[in-house]
XYZ file of N, CA and C in Angstrom:
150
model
N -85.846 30.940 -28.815
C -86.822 31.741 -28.123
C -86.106 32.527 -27.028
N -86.668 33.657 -27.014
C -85.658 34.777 -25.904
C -86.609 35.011 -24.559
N -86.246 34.707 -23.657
C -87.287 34.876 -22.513
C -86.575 36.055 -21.695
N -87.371 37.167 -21.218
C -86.902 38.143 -20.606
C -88.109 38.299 -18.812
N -86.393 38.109 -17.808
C -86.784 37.948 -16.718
C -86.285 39.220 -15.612
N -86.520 39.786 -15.181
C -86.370 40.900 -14.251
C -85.298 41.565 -15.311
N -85.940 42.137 -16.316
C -85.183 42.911 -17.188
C -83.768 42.324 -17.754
N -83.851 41.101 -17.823
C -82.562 40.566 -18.198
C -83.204 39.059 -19.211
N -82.084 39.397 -20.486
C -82.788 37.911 -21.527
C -81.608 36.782 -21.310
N -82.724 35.764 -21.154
C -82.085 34.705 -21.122
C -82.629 33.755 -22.597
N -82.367 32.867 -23.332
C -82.342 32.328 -24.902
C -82.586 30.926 -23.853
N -83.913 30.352 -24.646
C -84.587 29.077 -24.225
C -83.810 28.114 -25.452
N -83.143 26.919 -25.445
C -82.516 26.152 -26.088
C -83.162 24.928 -26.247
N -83.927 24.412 -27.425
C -84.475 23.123 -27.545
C -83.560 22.158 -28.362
N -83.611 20.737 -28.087
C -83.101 19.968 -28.972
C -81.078 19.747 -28.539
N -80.832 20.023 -27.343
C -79.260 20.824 -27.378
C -78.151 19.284 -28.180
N -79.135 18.161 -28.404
C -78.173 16.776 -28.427
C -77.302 16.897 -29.260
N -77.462 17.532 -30.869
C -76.646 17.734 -31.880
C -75.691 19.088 -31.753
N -75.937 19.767 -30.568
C -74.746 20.924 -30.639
C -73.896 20.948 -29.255
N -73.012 20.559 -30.003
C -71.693 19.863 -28.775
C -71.203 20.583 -27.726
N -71.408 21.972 -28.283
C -70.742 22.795 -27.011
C -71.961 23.325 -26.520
N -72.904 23.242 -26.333
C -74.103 23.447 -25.501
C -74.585 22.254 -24.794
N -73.790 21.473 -25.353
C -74.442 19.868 -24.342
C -73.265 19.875 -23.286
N -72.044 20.496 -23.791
C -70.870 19.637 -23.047
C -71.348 20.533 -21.666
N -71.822 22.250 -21.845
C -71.803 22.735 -20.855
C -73.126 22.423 -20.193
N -74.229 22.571 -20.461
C -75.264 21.763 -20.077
C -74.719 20.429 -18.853
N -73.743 19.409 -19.783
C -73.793 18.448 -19.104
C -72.397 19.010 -17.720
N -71.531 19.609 -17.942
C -70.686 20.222 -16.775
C -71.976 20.729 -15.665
N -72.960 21.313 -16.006
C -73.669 22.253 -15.035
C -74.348 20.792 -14.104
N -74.565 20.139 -15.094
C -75.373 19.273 -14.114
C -74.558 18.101 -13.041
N -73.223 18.166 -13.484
C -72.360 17.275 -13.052
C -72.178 18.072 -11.984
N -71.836 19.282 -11.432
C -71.173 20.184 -10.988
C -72.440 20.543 -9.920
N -73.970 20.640 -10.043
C -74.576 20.802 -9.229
C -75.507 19.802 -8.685
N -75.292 18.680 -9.715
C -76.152 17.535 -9.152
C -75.410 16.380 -9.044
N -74.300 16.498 -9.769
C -73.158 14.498 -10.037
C -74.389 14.364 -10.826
N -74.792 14.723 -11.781
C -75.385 13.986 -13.000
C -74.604 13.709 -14.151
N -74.003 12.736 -15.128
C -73.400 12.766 -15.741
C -73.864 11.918 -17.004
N -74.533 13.045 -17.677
C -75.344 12.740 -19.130
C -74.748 12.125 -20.369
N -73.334 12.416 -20.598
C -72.264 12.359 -21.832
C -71.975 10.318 -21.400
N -72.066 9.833 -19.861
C -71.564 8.448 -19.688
C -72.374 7.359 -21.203
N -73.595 7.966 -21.139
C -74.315 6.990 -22.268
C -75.525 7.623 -22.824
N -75.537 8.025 -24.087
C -77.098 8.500 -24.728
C -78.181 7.539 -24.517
N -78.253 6.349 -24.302
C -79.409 5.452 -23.745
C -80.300 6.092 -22.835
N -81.451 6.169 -22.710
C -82.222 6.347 -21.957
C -82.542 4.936 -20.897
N -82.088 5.858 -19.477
C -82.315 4.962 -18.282
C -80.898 4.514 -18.143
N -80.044 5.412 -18.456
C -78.524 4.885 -17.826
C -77.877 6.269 -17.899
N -77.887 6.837 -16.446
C -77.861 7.777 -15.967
C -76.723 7.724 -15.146
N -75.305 8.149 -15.127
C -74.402 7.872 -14.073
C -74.873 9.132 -12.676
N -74.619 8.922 -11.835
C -74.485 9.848 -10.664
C -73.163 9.688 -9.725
N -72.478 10.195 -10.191
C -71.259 10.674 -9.407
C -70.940 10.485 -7.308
């Protein structure tokens, strides 16, 4: 899905678990602005924070 915001498209991404290089960066962004670190364990409720 293409979402267009002050004249600029940004691509809405569902599902990112099976495509590796959209998770790895996904999971860099969140490490990088939150110390979230998603890749430590796919379990739900084991969440590292940096």
């Amino acid at each position: 899905m293409n979402i267009v915001i002050n004249q600029k498209e940004y691509k809405l991404k569902k599902r990112i678990h099976d495509d590796h290089k959209i998770r790895k960066s996904f999971n860099h962004l969140a490490t990088q602005s939150f110390g979230f670190d998603f890749e430590v364990s796919s379990s739900p409720g084991n969440l590292a924070i940096q």
